[in-house]
mmCIF file of C-alpha atoms in Angstrom:
data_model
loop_
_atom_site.group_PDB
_atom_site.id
_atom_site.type_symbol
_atom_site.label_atom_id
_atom_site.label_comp_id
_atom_site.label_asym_id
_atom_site.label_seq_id
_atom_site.Cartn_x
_atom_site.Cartn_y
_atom_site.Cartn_z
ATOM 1 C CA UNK A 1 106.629 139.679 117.934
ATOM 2 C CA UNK A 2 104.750 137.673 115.306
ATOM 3 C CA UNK A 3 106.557 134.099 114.855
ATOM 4 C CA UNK A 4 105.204 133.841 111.273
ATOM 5 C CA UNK A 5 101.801 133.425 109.081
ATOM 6 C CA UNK A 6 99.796 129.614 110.221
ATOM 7 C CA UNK A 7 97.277 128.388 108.489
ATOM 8 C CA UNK A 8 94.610 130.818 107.495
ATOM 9 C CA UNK A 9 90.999 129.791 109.238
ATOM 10 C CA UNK A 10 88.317 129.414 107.041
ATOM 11 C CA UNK A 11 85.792 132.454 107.644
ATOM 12 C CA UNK A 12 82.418 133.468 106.198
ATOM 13 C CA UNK A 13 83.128 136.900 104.943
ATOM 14 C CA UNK A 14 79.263 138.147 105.348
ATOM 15 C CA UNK A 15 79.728 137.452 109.057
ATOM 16 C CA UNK A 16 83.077 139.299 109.076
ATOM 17 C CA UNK A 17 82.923 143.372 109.596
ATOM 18 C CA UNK A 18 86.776 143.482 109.333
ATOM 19 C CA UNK A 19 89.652 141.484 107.186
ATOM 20 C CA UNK A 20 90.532 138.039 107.854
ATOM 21 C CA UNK A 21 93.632 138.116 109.543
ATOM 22 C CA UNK A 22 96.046 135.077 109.882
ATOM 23 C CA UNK A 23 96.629 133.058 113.200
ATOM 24 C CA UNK A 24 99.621 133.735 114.691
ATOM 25 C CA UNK A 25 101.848 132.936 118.012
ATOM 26 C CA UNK A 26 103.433 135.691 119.820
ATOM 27 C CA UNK A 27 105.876 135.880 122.887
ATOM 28 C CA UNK A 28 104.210 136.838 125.730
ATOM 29 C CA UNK A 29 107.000 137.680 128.260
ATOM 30 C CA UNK A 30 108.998 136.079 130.997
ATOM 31 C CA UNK A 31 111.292 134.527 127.435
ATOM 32 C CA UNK A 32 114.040 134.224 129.802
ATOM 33 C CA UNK A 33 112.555 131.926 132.381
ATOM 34 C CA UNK A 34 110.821 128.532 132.626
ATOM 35 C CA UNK A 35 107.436 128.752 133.026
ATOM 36 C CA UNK A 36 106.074 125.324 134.756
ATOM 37 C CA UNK A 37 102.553 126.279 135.400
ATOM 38 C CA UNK A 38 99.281 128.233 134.698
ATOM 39 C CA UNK A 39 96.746 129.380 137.665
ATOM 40 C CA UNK A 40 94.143 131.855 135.553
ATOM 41 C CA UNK A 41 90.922 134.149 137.868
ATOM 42 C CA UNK A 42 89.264 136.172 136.054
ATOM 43 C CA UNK A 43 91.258 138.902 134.433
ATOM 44 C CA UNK A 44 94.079 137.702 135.972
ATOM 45 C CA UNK A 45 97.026 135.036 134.682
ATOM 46 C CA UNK A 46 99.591 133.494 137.696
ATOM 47 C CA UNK A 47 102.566 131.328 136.414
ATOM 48 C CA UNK A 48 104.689 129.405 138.700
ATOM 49 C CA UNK A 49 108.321 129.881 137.051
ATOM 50 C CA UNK A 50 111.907 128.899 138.195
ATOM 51 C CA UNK A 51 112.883 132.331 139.415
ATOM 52 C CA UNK A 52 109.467 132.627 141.275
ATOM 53 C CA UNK A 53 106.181 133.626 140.770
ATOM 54 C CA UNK A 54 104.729 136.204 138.472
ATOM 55 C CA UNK A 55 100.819 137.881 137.308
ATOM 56 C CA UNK A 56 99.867 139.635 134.617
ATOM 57 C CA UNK A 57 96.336 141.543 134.535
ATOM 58 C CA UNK A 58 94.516 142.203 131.867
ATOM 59 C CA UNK A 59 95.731 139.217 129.807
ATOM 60 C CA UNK A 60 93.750 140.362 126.687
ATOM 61 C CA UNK A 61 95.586 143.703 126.232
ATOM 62 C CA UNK A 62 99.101 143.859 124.091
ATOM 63 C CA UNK A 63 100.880 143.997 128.192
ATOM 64 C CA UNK A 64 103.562 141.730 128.193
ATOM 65 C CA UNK A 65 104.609 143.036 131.661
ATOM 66 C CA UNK A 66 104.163 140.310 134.531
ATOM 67 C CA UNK A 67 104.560 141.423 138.084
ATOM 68 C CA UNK A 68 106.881 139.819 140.093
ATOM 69 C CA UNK A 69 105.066 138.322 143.343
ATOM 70 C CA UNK A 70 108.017 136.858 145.180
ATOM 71 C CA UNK A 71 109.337 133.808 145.754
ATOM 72 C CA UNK A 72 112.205 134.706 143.286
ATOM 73 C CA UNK A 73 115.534 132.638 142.973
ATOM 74 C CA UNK A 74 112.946 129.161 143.592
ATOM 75 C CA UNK A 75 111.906 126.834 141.284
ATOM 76 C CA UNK A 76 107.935 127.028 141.932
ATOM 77 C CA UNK A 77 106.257 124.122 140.081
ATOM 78 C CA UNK A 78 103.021 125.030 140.655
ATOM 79 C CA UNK A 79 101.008 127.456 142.824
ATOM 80 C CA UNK A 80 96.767 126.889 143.980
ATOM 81 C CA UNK A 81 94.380 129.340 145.317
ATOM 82 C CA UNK A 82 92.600 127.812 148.868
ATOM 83 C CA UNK A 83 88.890 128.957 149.572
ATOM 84 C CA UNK A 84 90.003 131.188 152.308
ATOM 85 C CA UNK A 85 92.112 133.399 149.621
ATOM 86 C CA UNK A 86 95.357 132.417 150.481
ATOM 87 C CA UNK A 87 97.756 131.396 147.805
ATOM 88 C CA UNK A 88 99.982 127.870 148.621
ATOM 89 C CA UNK A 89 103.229 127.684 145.887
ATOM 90 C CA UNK A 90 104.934 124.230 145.681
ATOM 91 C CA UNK A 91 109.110 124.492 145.193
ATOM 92 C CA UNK A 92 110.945 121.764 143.660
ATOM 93 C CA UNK A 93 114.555 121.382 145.155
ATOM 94 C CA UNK A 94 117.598 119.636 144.068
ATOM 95 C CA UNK A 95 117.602 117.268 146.326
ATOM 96 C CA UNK A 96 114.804 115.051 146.603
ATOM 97 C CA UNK A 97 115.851 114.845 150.472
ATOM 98 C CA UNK A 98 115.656 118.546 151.629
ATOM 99 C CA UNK A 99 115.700 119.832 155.075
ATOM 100 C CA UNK A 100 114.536 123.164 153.495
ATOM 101 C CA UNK A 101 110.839 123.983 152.512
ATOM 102 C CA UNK A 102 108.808 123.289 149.597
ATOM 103 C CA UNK A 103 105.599 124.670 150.279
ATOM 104 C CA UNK A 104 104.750 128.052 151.026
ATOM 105 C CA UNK A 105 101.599 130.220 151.825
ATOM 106 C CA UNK A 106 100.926 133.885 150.980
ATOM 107 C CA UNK A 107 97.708 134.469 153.007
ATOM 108 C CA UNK A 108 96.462 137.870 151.142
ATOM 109 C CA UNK A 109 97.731 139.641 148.439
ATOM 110 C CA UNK A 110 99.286 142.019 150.407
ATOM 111 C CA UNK A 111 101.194 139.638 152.471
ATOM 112 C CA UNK A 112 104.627 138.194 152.290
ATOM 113 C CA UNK A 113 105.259 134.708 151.702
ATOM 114 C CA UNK A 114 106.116 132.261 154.598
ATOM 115 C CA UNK A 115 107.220 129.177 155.034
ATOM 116 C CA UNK A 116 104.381 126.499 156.142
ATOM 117 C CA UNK A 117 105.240 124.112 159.084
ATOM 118 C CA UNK A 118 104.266 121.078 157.541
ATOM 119 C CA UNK A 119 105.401 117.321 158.205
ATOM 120 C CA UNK A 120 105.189 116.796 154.355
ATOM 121 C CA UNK A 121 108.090 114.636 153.466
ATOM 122 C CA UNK A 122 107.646 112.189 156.377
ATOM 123 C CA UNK A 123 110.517 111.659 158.685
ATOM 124 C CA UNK A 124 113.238 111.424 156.579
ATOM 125 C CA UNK A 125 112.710 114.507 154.168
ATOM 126 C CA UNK A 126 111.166 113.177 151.148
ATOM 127 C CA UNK A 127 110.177 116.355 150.079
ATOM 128 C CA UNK A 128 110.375 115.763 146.365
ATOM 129 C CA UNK A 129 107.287 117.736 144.640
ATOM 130 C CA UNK A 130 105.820 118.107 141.054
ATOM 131 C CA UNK A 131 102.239 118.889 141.754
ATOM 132 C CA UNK A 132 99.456 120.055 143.861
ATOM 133 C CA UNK A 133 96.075 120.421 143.527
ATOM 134 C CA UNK A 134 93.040 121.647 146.080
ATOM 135 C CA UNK A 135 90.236 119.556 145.742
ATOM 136 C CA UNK A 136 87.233 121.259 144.140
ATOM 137 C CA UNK A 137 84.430 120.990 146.771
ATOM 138 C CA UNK A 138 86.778 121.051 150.317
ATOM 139 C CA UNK A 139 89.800 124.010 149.728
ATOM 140 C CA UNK A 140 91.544 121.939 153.185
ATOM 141 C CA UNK A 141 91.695 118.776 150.978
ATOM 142 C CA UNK A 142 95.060 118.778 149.006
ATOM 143 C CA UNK A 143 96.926 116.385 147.477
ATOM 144 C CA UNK A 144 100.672 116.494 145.784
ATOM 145 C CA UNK A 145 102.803 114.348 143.876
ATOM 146 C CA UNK A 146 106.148 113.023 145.066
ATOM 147 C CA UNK A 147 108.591 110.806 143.153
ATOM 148 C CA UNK A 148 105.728 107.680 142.614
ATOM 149 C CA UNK A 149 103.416 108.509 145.393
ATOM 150 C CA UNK A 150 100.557 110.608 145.900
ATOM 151 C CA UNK A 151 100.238 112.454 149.366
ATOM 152 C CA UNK A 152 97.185 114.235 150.861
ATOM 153 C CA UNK A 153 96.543 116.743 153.346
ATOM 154 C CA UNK A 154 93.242 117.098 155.212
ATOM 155 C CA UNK A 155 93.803 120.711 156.852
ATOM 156 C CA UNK A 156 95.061 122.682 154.238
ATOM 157 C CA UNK A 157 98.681 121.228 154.352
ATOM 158 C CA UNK A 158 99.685 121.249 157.531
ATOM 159 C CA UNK A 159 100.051 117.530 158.211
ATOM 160 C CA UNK A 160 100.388 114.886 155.139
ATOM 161 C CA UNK A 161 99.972 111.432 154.312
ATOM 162 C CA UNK A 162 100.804 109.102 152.011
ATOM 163 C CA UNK A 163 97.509 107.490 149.922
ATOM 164 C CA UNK A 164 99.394 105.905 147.247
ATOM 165 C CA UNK A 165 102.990 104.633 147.397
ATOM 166 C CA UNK A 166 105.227 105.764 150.026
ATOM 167 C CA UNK A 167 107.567 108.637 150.975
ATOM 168 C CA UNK A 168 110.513 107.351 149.756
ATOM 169 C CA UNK A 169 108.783 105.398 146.622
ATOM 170 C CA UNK A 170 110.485 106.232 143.507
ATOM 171 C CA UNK A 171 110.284 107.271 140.244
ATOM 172 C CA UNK A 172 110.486 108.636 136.976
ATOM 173 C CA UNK A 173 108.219 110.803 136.200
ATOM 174 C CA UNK A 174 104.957 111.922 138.279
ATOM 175 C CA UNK A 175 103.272 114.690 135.953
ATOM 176 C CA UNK A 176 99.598 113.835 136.414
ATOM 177 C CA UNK A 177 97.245 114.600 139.575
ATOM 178 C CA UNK A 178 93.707 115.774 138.405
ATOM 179 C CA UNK A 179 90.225 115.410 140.102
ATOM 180 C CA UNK A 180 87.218 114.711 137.463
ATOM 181 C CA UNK A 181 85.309 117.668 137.329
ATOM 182 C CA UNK A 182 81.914 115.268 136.345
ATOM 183 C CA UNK A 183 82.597 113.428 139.375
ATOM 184 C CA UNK A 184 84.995 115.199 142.425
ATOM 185 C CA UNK A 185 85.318 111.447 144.061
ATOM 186 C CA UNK A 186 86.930 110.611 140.801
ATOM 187 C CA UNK A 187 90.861 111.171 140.905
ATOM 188 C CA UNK A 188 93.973 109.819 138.295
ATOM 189 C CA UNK A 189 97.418 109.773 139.517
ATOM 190 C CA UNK A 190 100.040 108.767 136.200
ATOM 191 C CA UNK A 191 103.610 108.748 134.956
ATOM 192 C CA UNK A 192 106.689 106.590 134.724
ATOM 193 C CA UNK A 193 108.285 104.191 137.259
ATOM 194 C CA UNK A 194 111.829 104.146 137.537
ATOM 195 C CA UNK A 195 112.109 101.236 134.931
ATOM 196 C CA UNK A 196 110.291 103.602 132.529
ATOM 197 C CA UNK A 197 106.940 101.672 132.355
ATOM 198 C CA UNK A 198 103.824 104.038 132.021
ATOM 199 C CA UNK A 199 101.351 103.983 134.720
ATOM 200 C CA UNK A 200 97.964 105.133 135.546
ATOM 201 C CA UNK A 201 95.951 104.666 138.922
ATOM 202 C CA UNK A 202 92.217 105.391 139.657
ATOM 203 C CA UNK A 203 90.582 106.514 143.108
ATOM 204 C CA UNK A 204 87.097 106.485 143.104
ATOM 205 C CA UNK A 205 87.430 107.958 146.749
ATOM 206 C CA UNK A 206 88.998 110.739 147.361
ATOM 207 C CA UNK A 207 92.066 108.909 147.212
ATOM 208 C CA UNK A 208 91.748 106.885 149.538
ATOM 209 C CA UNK A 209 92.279 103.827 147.545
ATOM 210 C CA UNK A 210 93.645 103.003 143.746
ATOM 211 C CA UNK A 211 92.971 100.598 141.200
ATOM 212 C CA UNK A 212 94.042 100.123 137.971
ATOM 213 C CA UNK A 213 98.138 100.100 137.274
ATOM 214 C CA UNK A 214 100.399 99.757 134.421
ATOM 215 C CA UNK A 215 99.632 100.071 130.866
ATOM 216 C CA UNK A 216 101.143 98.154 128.419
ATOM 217 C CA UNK A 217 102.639 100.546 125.728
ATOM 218 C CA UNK A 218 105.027 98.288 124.182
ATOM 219 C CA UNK A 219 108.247 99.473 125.860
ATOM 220 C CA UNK A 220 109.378 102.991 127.485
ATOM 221 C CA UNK A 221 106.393 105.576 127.944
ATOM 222 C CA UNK A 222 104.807 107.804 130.024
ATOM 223 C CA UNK A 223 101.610 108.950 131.094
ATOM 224 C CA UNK A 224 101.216 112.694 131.615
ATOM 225 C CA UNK A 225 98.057 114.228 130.546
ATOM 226 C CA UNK A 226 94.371 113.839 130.875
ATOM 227 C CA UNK A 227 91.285 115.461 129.269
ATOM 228 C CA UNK A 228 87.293 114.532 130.515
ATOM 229 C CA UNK A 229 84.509 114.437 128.186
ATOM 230 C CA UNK A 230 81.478 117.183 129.056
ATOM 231 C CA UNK A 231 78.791 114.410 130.062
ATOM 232 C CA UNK A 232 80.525 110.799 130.313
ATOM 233 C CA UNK A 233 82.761 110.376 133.101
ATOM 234 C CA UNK A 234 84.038 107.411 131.941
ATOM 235 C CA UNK A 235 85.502 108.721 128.421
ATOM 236 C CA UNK A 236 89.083 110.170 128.862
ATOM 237 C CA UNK A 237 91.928 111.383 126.185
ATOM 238 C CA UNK A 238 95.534 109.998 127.905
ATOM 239 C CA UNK A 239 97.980 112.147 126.831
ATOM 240 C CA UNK A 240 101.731 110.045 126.209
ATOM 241 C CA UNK A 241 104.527 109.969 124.223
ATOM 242 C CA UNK A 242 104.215 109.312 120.668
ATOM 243 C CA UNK A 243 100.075 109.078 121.454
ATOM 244 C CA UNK A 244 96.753 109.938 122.569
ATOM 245 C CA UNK A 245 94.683 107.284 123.699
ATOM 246 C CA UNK A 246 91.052 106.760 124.275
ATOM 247 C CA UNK A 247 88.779 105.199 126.767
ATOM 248 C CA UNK A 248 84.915 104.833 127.284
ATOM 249 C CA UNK A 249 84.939 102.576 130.040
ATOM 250 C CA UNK A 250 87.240 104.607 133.091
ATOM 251 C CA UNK A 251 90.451 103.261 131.852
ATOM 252 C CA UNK A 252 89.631 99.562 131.622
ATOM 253 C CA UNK A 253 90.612 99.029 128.302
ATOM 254 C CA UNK A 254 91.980 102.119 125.686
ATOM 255 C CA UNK A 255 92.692 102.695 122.149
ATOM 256 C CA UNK A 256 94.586 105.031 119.866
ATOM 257 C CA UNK A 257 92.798 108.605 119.338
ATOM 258 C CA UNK A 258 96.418 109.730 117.831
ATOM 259 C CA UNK A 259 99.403 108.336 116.719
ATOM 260 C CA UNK A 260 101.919 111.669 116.906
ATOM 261 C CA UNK A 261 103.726 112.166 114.026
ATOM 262 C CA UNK A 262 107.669 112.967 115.495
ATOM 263 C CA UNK A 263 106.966 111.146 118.629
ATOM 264 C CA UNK A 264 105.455 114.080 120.193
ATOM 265 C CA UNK A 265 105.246 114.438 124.096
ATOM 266 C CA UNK A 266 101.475 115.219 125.131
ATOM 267 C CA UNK A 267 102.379 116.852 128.388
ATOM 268 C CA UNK A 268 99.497 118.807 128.619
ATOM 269 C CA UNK A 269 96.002 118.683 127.560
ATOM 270 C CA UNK A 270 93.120 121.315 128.341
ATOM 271 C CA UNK A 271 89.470 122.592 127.746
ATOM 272 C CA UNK A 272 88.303 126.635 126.711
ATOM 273 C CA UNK A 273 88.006 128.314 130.087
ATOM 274 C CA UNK A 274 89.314 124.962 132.103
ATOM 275 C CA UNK A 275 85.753 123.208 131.325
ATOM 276 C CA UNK A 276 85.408 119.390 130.041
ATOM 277 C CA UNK A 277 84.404 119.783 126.418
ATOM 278 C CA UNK A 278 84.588 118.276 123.217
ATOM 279 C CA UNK A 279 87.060 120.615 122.445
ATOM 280 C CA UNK A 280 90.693 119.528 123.571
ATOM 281 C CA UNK A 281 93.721 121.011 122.975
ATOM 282 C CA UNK A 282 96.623 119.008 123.377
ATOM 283 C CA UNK A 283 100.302 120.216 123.589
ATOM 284 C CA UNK A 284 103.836 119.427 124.713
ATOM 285 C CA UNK A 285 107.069 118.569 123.160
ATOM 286 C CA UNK A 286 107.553 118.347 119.421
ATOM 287 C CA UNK A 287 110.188 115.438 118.811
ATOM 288 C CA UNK A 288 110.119 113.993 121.935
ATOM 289 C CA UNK A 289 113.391 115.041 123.843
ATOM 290 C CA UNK A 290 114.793 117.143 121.321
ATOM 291 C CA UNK A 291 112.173 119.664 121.214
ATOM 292 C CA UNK A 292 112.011 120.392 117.949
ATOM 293 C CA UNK A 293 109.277 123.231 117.727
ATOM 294 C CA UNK A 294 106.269 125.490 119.214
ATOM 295 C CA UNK A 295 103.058 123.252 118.077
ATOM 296 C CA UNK A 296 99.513 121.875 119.935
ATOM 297 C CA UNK A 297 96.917 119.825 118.635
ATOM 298 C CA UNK A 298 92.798 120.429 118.477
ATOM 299 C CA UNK A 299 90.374 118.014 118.394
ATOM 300 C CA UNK A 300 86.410 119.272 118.227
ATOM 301 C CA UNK A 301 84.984 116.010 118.475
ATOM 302 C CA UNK A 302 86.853 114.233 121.619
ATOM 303 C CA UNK A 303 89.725 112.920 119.903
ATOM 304 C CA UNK A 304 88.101 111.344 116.940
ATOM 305 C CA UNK A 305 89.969 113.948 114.266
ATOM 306 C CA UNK A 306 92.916 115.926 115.350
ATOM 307 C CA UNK A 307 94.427 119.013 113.460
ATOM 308 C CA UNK A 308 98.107 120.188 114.247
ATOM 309 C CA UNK A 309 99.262 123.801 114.088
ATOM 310 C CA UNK A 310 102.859 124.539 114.407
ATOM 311 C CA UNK A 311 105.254 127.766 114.510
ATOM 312 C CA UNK A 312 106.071 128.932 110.982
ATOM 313 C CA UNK A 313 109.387 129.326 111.041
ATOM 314 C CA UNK A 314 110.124 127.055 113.643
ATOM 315 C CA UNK A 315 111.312 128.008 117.213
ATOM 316 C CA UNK A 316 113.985 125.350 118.148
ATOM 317 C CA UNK A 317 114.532 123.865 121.923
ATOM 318 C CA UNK A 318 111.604 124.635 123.441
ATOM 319 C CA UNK A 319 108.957 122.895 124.967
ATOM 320 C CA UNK A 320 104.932 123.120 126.398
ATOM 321 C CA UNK A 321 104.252 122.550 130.204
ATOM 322 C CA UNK A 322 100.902 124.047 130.367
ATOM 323 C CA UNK A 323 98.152 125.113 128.695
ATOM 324 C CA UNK A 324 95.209 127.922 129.165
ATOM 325 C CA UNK A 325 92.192 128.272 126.615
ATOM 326 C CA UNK A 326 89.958 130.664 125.858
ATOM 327 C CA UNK A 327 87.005 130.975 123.134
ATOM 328 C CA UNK A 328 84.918 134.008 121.798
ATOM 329 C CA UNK A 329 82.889 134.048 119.100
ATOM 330 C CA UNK A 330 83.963 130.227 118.241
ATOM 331 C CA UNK A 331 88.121 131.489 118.167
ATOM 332 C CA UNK A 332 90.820 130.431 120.662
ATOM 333 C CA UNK A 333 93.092 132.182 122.431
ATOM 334 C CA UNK A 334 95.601 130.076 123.823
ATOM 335 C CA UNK A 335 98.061 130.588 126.015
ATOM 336 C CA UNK A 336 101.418 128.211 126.305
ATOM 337 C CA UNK A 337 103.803 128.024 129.667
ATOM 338 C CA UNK A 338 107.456 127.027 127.913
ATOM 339 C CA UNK A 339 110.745 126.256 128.897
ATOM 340 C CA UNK A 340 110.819 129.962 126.867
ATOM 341 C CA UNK A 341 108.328 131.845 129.112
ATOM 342 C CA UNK A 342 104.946 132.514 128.158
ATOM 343 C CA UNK A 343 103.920 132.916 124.552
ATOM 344 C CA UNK A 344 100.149 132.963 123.031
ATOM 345 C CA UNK A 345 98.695 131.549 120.103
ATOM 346 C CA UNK A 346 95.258 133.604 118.499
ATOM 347 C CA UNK A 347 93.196 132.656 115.839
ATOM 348 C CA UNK A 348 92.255 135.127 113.416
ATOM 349 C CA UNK A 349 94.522 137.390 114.083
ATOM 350 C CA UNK A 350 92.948 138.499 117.662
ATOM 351 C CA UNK A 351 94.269 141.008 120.149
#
């Protein structure tokens, strides 16, 4: 279903066999579920969702079909592939003390899911989850995020540990995990403590140890989002509410890239193909809390200029949780996890 006519692209017509045709953002399926998370290989799209997890193949056709994988009736927050194939899903439960599982492996395709027997949540069943990653260069280093704290895994989840905060720390929010891709010894942890003051920590080990710590954003924030430059390490977009900030130095001092018009949420931020590059798309909720429409921003330079694109007319109470990004022939393809299910934005008409 086309959501309305954007803002037409500027295109060289000499260069351009066929019409221009307008951007445009489509459902993509799944309009009835919350979609919490992306995991894209190859031809292939995985979402983590609250009634399970789906795929689609062949993302690039007109299928809106996504195959149920199982898992259905949880609320998977996010699901990563291991070296040895397997697929580990994270479930987020109502009670942050659960007796009942949150992670779960699926060791080939073909296999049913199952339960790990894991320690995580420490003796007392802190089991509170809202991210996991598998480090880039060892697929039996993991790390998750509970409430505040960060916990790692050294054999592929079995047993965990806390390398930031504790079990039982708590929090607000606890949105970002990522590992620099320019430097996998590199790690940010970020969100909002319970007394709604935005954080951001630094290990330059693994995790092993943090620096860094609160950031002073004149009253209630949040951190949730960050973006790496292509060939500086130390230059990061922060993704926040009401901004995007800017550092050259690894977070030792920032400034404002964007000021968000409606106090915009940057939940998520991401790179064509998952790759640090000058080109950033940045996306969340319009409005802050009331979630006022579909929109992202783009920046081509690293957050010096920013352009917004929005849905024309505007889709009401919804809201961005991840982000995937592709580019051919210099045009995006970009593809938007919502509290509505999947939708896709094109540029140019595409597809």
């Amino acid at each position: 279903m086309i959501i309305g006519p954007l803002l037409l692209l500027g295109c060289d017509i000499q260069d351009s066999p066929t019409p221009i045709q307008e951007d445009r953002f489509e459902e993509a399926g799944l309009q009835q579920e919350i979609v919490n998370s992306f995991l894209t290989e190859g031809n292939e799209i995985y979402v983590a969702t609250d009634n399970g997890v789906r795929r689609m193949i062949d993302p690039d056709s007109d299928n809106t079909e996504w195959d149920q994988l199982g898992l259905s009736g949880l609320d998977v927050v996010d699901i990563v592939r291991r070296g040895d194939g397997s697929l580990i899903a994270a479930v987020q439960r109502d009670d942050t003390q659960s007796e009942e599982p949150v992670l779960y492996r699926q060791a080939d395709p073909e296999a049913d899911w199952e339960a790990m027997e894991t320690d995580y949540g420490g003796d007392q069943n802190y089991t509170y989850i809202n991210r996991l990653i598998v480090h880039p260069q060892d697929s039996n280093l993991l790390f998750a995020r509970g409430a505040y704290s960060v916990l790692r895994s050294m054999n592929g989840g079995e047993t965990w540990q806390p390398v930031f905060g504790d079990w039982e720390s708590t929090g607000y929010l606890s949105d970002l995990l990522e590992v620099d891709p320019g430097n996998p010894d590199r790690m940010w942890a970020g969100g909002e403590t319970s007394s709604f003051q935005p954080y951001l920590y630094r290990s330059d080990d693994r995790g092993s140890s943090w620096d860094n710590g609160l950031l002073d954003a004149g009253g209630d924030n949040a951190v949730y989002s960050i973006a790496f430059h292509p060939d500086d390490e130390d230059r990061i977009l922060l993704g926040m509410e009401g901004e995007i900030r800017f550092s050259d130095d690894a977070g030792e001092s920032w400034e404002t890239s964007r000021e968000n018009d409606s106090y915009n949420y940057i939940v998520t931020m991401a790179s064509p193909e998952e790759i640090p590059s000058e080109t950033v798309i940045a996306s969340g909720s319009e409005g802050g809390t009331s979630n006022e429409n579909l929109f992202f921003l783009l920046t081509r330079d690293f957050g010096e200029t920013w352009e917004k694109e929005t849905a024309d007319p505007p889709i009401s109470d919804i809201y961005i949780t991840d982000l995937h990004i592709e580019e051919t022939a210099g045009l995006l393809t970009i593809w938007l996890a919502t509290n509505q299910g999947v939708w896709v934005y094109r540029q140019g008409g595409q597809g």
